[in-house]
């Protein structure tokens, strides 16, 4: 169904409505009669050249149009429109949100990129806390954390991909959190195809608190846990287990492939004033040869974040084919290291790759 607003053929232009003398764009409205006209709500409609004055559609037409389109978009090719819905389940223990795979989230094969997957994980983790009403505007920090200048940082991440959804597909992300050790908590994610319910991606991460001023890790004190987070911790087994094998230390002599002179810029920084851990994923994968990436796809990734990375740092991306690279003839493993040039190691990890699907394989329904 397509909703159209039909008006007499004329050209109309409308100025921005202003609520004060200076708006966010630093435009200043005129005074007198012209100011009154600017304050009137109008539609921007271009229907050909005309010298007639702007017209405002009747209020009842506006109300009908708004009511018909409120809260939904018409399906395109049988798929839901770009309306991202979210809700809390089981008294807030589980958070659920839907995403439509957008054009700027895909790679050359029209499938979602690993960076977009990591963005979904971060977005739902923050939105979960926001919907619970226990965070401030400081990117996921609770009220008690903000008072102590504490922020959340990711210690390690583990992602397993069964299938990459394609452009226009709609996925449903579920996430929950639980206590892990004395000074951290884990969060799990499950990503399904909304139409078929088939599991596409599973992920888990460990979070810890860091003092924003000293940049040192802090303990999860009782006040923070009991007052803010503890009521929303689930009591369950991990969805997936992190790769427990020891990560290999690499240097330029041991690596099979390397990229040097990588230089994160200010656009790689996040609100915590360091290079985002999601951006670091991209730098890790820069060490994988292009010819290999064109024929294989990432199916398992485990990364351990060891040091912060600041803007204008110069880093190396080192990769080595694992000695145990054949896993039941299903894939090839790489060991990874992301050190600063002449400096400490930022990230260490392991990835597994499999041959890309041939043709236009779809998730079985």
Coordinates of C-alpha atoms in Angstrom, one line a residue:
X1 CA 0.0 0.0 0.0
X2 CA 1.4 3.4 -1.0
X3 CA 0.1 6.5 0.8
X4 CA 0.1 9.7 -1.3
X5 CA -0.7 13.2 -0.3
X6 CA -2.4 14.9 -3.3
X7 CA -2.6 18.6 -3.4
X8 CA -3.4 21.2 -6.2
X9 CA -0.6 21.5 -8.7
X10 CA 1.5 24.3 -7.5
X11 CA 5.0 25.0 -6.3
X12 CA 5.4 25.6 -2.6
X13 CA 8.4 26.3 -0.4
X14 CA 8.4 26.5 3.3
X15 CA 10.9 28.0 5.7
X16 CA 12.0 26.2 8.8
X17 CA 9.8 26.7 11.8
X18 CA 11.6 28.4 14.7
X19 CA 10.8 28.1 18.3
X20 CA 13.2 30.8 19.4
X21 CA 15.1 33.7 17.9
X22 CA 18.2 31.5 17.1
X23 CA 17.9 27.7 16.4
X24 CA 20.6 25.1 16.4
X25 CA 21.6 26.0 12.8
X26 CA 22.1 29.6 13.9
X27 CA 19.4 30.9 11.6
X28 CA 17.6 34.0 12.9
X29 CA 14.0 34.5 11.8
X30 CA 12.7 37.8 10.5
X31 CA 10.4 39.9 12.5
X32 CA 6.8 41.1 12.1
X33 CA 4.5 39.4 9.5
X34 CA 7.3 37.4 8.0
X35 CA 8.1 35.9 11.5
X36 CA 4.5 34.8 12.0
X37 CA 4.5 33.0 8.6
X38 CA 7.7 31.2 9.6
X39 CA 6.2 29.9 12.7
X40 CA 3.3 28.2 10.8
X41 CA 3.9 24.5 10.2
X42 CA 3.9 23.7 6.5
X43 CA 4.7 20.9 4.1
X44 CA 7.7 21.1 1.7
X45 CA 6.1 20.2 -1.7
X46 CA 7.6 20.8 -5.1
X47 CA 5.0 20.3 -7.9
X48 CA 6.4 22.3 -10.7
X49 CA 7.3 26.0 -11.3
X50 CA 4.8 28.5 -10.1
X51 CA 4.8 32.0 -8.7
X52 CA 1.9 31.3 -6.3
X53 CA 2.5 31.7 -2.6
X54 CA 3.1 28.7 -0.3
X55 CA 0.0 26.8 0.9
X56 CA -0.6 24.8 4.0
X57 CA -2.6 21.5 3.7
X58 CA -5.7 21.2 5.9
X59 CA -5.1 19.9 9.3
X60 CA -7.3 16.9 8.8
X61 CA -5.1 15.8 5.9
X62 CA -2.0 16.0 8.0
X63 CA -3.7 14.0 10.8
X64 CA -4.8 11.3 8.4
X65 CA -1.4 11.0 6.9
X66 CA 0.3 10.8 10.3
X67 CA -2.1 8.2 11.5
X68 CA -1.7 6.0 8.5
X69 CA 2.1 5.9 8.7
X70 CA 2.6 6.1 12.5
X71 CA 4.8 3.3 13.8
X72 CA 5.3 1.4 10.6
X73 CA 6.7 1.4 7.1
X74 CA 5.2 -0.5 4.2
X75 CA 6.9 -3.8 3.4
X76 CA 9.3 -3.9 0.5
X77 CA 9.5 -7.1 -1.4
X78 CA 7.8 -8.9 1.5
X79 CA 10.4 -7.7 4.1
X80 CA 9.6 -5.3 7.0
X81 CA 10.6 -1.7 6.6
X82 CA 13.5 0.0 8.4
X83 CA 11.8 0.3 11.8
X84 CA 14.1 -0.9 14.6
X85 CA 12.0 -2.3 17.4
X86 CA 13.2 -3.1 20.9
X87 CA 11.7 -4.7 24.0
X88 CA 12.6 -6.1 27.4
X89 CA 11.8 -9.8 28.2
X90 CA 11.7 -11.7 31.5
X91 CA 11.5 -8.6 33.7
X92 CA 14.3 -6.9 31.9
X93 CA 16.8 -9.8 32.1
X94 CA 16.8 -10.2 28.3
X95 CA 16.8 -7.3 25.8
X96 CA 15.6 -7.9 22.2
X97 CA 16.0 -5.5 19.2
X98 CA 15.5 -5.9 15.5
X99 CA 17.8 -4.5 12.8
X100 CA 17.5 -4.3 9.0
X101 CA 20.8 -4.8 7.2
X102 CA 21.5 -1.5 5.5
X103 CA 23.6 -0.7 2.4
X104 CA 26.5 0.8 4.3
X105 CA 26.8 -2.3 6.6
X106 CA 27.6 -4.8 3.8
X107 CA 30.7 -5.8 2.0
X108 CA 31.4 -6.6 -1.7
X109 CA 29.4 -9.9 -1.4
X110 CA 26.3 -8.0 -0.2
X111 CA 26.5 -9.7 3.2
X112 CA 26.9 -7.9 6.6
X113 CA 30.4 -7.0 7.5
X114 CA 32.0 -8.1 10.8
X115 CA 32.3 -4.5 11.8
X116 CA 28.5 -4.1 11.5
X117 CA 28.0 -7.2 13.6
X118 CA 30.2 -5.8 16.3
X119 CA 28.3 -2.5 16.1
X120 CA 25.1 -4.4 16.7
X121 CA 26.6 -6.1 19.8
X122 CA 27.6 -2.7 21.2
X123 CA 24.4 -1.0 20.3
X124 CA 22.2 -3.6 22.0
X125 CA 24.4 -3.7 25.1
X126 CA 24.0 0.0 25.6
X127 CA 20.3 0.0 24.7
X128 CA 19.6 -2.8 27.2
X129 CA 21.0 -0.6 30.1
X130 CA 19.2 2.4 28.8
X131 CA 15.8 0.6 28.7
X132 CA 16.4 -0.6 32.2
X133 CA 16.8 3.1 33.3
X134 CA 20.0 2.5 35.2
X135 CA 22.5 4.4 33.1
X136 CA 23.4 8.1 32.7
X137 CA 24.3 9.8 29.4
X138 CA 27.9 8.6 29.7
X139 CA 27.7 5.7 27.3
X140 CA 26.5 2.9 29.6
X141 CA 27.9 4.0 32.9
X142 CA 25.4 3.7 35.9
X143 CA 24.8 6.6 38.2
X144 CA 27.1 5.1 40.8
X145 CA 29.8 4.5 38.2
X146 CA 29.6 8.1 36.9
X147 CA 30.0 9.4 40.4
X148 CA 33.3 7.5 40.7
X149 CA 34.5 8.4 37.1
X150 CA 34.2 4.7 36.0
X151 CA 33.5 3.5 32.5
X152 CA 33.0 0.0 30.9
X153 CA 35.7 -1.4 28.7
X154 CA 35.8 -4.7 26.8
X155 CA 38.5 -7.2 27.9
X156 CA 37.9 -9.8 25.3
X157 CA 35.3 -10.8 22.7
X158 CA 34.4 -14.1 21.0
X159 CA 32.1 -14.3 18.0
X160 CA 30.9 -17.4 16.0
X161 CA 29.2 -16.8 12.7
X162 CA 27.1 -19.6 11.1
X163 CA 25.8 -17.4 8.3
X164 CA 26.1 -13.8 7.3
X165 CA 22.7 -12.1 6.6
X166 CA 22.4 -10.1 3.4
X167 CA 21.5 -6.6 2.5
X168 CA 17.8 -6.0 3.4
X169 CA 17.5 -9.0 5.7
X170 CA 16.0 -8.4 9.1
X171 CA 17.7 -9.9 12.1
X172 CA 16.7 -10.1 15.8
X173 CA 19.3 -9.6 18.4
X174 CA 18.9 -10.9 22.0
X175 CA 21.3 -10.1 24.8
X176 CA 21.7 -10.7 28.5
X177 CA 24.4 -10.3 31.1
X178 CA 25.7 -12.3 34.2
X179 CA 28.5 -12.0 36.7
X180 CA 31.9 -13.3 35.8
X181 CA 34.7 -13.5 38.4
X182 CA 35.1 -10.8 41.1
X183 CA 35.6 -7.7 38.9
X184 CA 33.7 -8.1 35.7
X185 CA 30.6 -9.3 34.0
X186 CA 29.9 -11.2 30.8
X187 CA 27.3 -10.5 28.1
X188 CA 26.0 -13.0 25.6
X189 CA 24.3 -12.3 22.3
X190 CA 22.2 -14.4 20.0
X191 CA 21.4 -13.1 16.4
X192 CA 18.6 -14.8 14.5
X193 CA 17.0 -14.4 11.1
X194 CA 13.6 -12.7 12.0
X195 CA 11.7 -14.5 9.2
X196 CA 13.0 -18.0 9.7
X197 CA 14.1 -17.9 13.4
X198 CA 17.4 -19.6 12.3
X199 CA 20.4 -18.8 14.5
X200 CA 23.0 -16.8 12.5
X201 CA 25.6 -15.5 15.0
X202 CA 26.5 -16.1 18.6
X203 CA 28.8 -13.9 20.7
X204 CA 30.1 -13.3 24.2
X205 CA 32.3 -10.6 25.8
X206 CA 33.8 -9.8 29.1
X207 CA 33.5 -6.3 30.5
X208 CA 35.4 -4.6 33.3
X209 CA 35.4 -1.1 34.8
X210 CA 38.2 1.4 34.3
X211 CA 38.8 4.7 36.0
X212 CA 38.4 7.4 33.3
X213 CA 41.0 9.6 34.9
X214 CA 43.7 7.1 36.0
X215 CA 43.0 4.6 33.1
X216 CA 43.4 1.8 35.6
X217 CA 41.0 -1.1 36.2
X218 CA 38.6 -0.8 39.2
X219 CA 36.9 -3.4 41.3
X220 CA 33.1 -4.0 41.1
X221 CA 32.3 -2.7 44.6
X222 CA 29.2 -3.9 46.4
X223 CA 27.3 -0.7 46.0
X224 CA 27.5 -0.7 42.2
X225 CA 26.6 -4.4 41.9
X226 CA 23.7 -4.4 44.4
X227 CA 22.2 -1.0 43.6
X228 CA 22.6 -1.0 39.8
X229 CA 23.4 -4.2 38.0
X230 CA 22.8 -7.2 40.2
X231 CA 19.0 -7.3 39.8
X232 CA 19.5 -7.8 36.1
X233 CA 22.1 -10.5 36.1
X234 CA 20.8 -13.8 34.8
X235 CA 21.8 -17.1 36.4
X236 CA 22.7 -19.3 33.4
X237 CA 25.5 -21.1 31.7
X238 CA 27.4 -19.3 29.0
X239 CA 25.9 -19.4 25.6
X240 CA 29.2 -20.2 24.1
X241 CA 32.7 -20.9 25.5
X242 CA 35.6 -18.7 24.7
X243 CA 38.6 -20.3 22.9
X244 CA 40.6 -21.3 25.9
X245 CA 43.9 -22.0 24.1
X246 CA 46.8 -19.7 24.8
X247 CA 47.3 -17.0 22.2
X248 CA 50.6 -17.0 20.3
X249 CA 52.9 -14.0 20.7
X250 CA 54.0 -12.7 17.3
X251 CA 56.7 -10.4 16.0
X252 CA 57.7 -9.5 12.5
X253 CA 60.1 -12.4 12.2
X254 CA 57.5 -15.0 13.2
X255 CA 54.5 -13.6 11.2
X256 CA 53.6 -14.9 7.8
X257 CA 51.8 -11.7 6.9
X258 CA 52.2 -8.2 8.1
X259 CA 50.9 -4.7 7.6
X260 CA 52.9 -1.8 9.0
X261 CA 52.4 1.9 9.4
X262 CA 48.7 1.7 10.3
X263 CA 47.7 5.0 11.8
X264 CA 44.4 5.4 13.6
X265 CA 42.9 8.9 13.3
X266 CA 40.4 10.9 15.3
X267 CA 37.5 9.2 13.5
X268 CA 38.5 5.9 15.1
X269 CA 38.1 7.4 18.6
X270 CA 35.0 6.6 20.8
X271 CA 33.5 8.5 23.7
X272 CA 35.9 7.0 26.1
X273 CA 38.8 8.8 24.5
X274 CA 40.6 5.9 23.0
X275 CA 40.4 4.0 19.7
X276 CA 37.2 1.9 19.7
X277 CA 37.6 -1.9 20.2
X278 CA 35.5 -2.3 17.1
X279 CA 37.9 -0.3 15.0
X280 CA 40.8 -2.4 16.3
X281 CA 39.0 -5.4 14.8
X282 CA 39.5 -3.9 11.4
X283 CA 43.2 -3.3 12.0
X284 CA 43.6 -6.9 13.2
X285 CA 42.1 -8.2 9.9
X286 CA 44.3 -5.9 7.9
X287 CA 47.0 -8.5 8.5
X288 CA 45.1 -11.1 6.5
X289 CA 46.1 -11.2 2.8
X290 CA 43.5 -9.9 0.4
X291 CA 43.6 -12.9 -1.9
X292 CA 42.6 -15.1 1.1
X293 CA 39.8 -12.8 2.2
X294 CA 38.3 -12.9 -1.3
X295 CA 37.9 -16.6 -1.2
X296 CA 37.2 -17.2 2.5
X297 CA 35.0 -15.7 5.2
X298 CA 35.5 -15.2 8.9
X299 CA 33.5 -17.7 11.0
X300 CA 35.2 -17.6 14.4
X301 CA 37.0 -14.7 16.1
X302 CA 38.5 -14.4 19.6
X303 CA 40.3 -11.2 20.5
X304 CA 41.9 -10.2 23.8
X305 CA 42.3 -6.4 24.3
X306 CA 45.5 -5.7 26.3
X307 CA 46.3 -2.0 26.0
X308 CA 44.5 1.2 25.0
X309 CA 45.2 2.7 21.6
X310 CA 45.3 6.4 21.2
X311 CA 44.9 8.7 18.2
X312 CA 47.9 9.0 15.9
X313 CA 49.5 5.8 17.2
X314 CA 51.5 3.8 14.6
X315 CA 50.6 0.1 14.8
X316 CA 51.4 -3.2 13.0
X317 CA 49.0 -6.0 12.1
X318 CA 50.7 -9.4 12.2
X319 CA 49.2 -12.7 11.2
X320 CA 50.4 -16.2 11.1
X321 CA 48.8 -19.4 9.8
X322 CA 48.2 -21.7 12.8
X323 CA 50.2 -24.9 12.9
X324 CA 46.8 -26.5 13.5
X325 CA 45.3 -24.8 10.5
X326 CA 43.2 -27.7 9.3
X327 CA 40.2 -28.3 11.5
X328 CA 38.2 -31.3 10.3
X329 CA 38.9 -29.9 6.8
X330 CA 36.4 -27.1 7.7
X331 CA 38.7 -24.1 7.8
X332 CA 42.0 -22.4 8.3
X333 CA 43.2 -20.6 11.5
X334 CA 45.3 -17.5 11.9
X335 CA 47.0 -16.2 15.0
X336 CA 47.0 -12.4 15.3
X337 CA 48.9 -9.7 17.1
X338 CA 48.4 -5.9 16.9
X339 CA 51.5 -4.2 18.5
X340 CA 52.5 -0.6 18.5
X341 CA 55.6 0.0 16.4
X342 CA 58.4 -0.2 19.0
X343 CA 55.8 -0.5 21.7
X344 CA 53.5 -2.8 23.7
X345 CA 50.9 -5.2 22.2
X346 CA 47.4 -3.8 21.9
X347 CA 45.5 -6.9 20.8
X348 CA 46.2 -10.6 20.6
X349 CA 43.8 -13.2 19.1
X350 CA 42.8 -16.0 16.8
X351 CA 40.5 -16.3 13.8
X352 CA 39.1 -19.2 11.9
X353 CA 38.1 -18.9 8.2
X354 CA 36.1 -21.1 5.9
X355 CA 35.5 -21.2 2.1
X356 CA 32.9 -18.7 1.0
X357 CA 29.5 -20.0 0.0
X358 CA 29.0 -20.4 -3.7
X359 CA 26.3 -18.5 -5.6
X360 CA 23.5 -16.9 -3.7
X361 CA 23.0 -19.3 -0.9
X362 CA 20.2 -18.4 1.5
X363 CA 19.4 -19.4 5.0
X364 CA 17.2 -22.5 4.8
X365 CA 13.7 -21.8 6.0

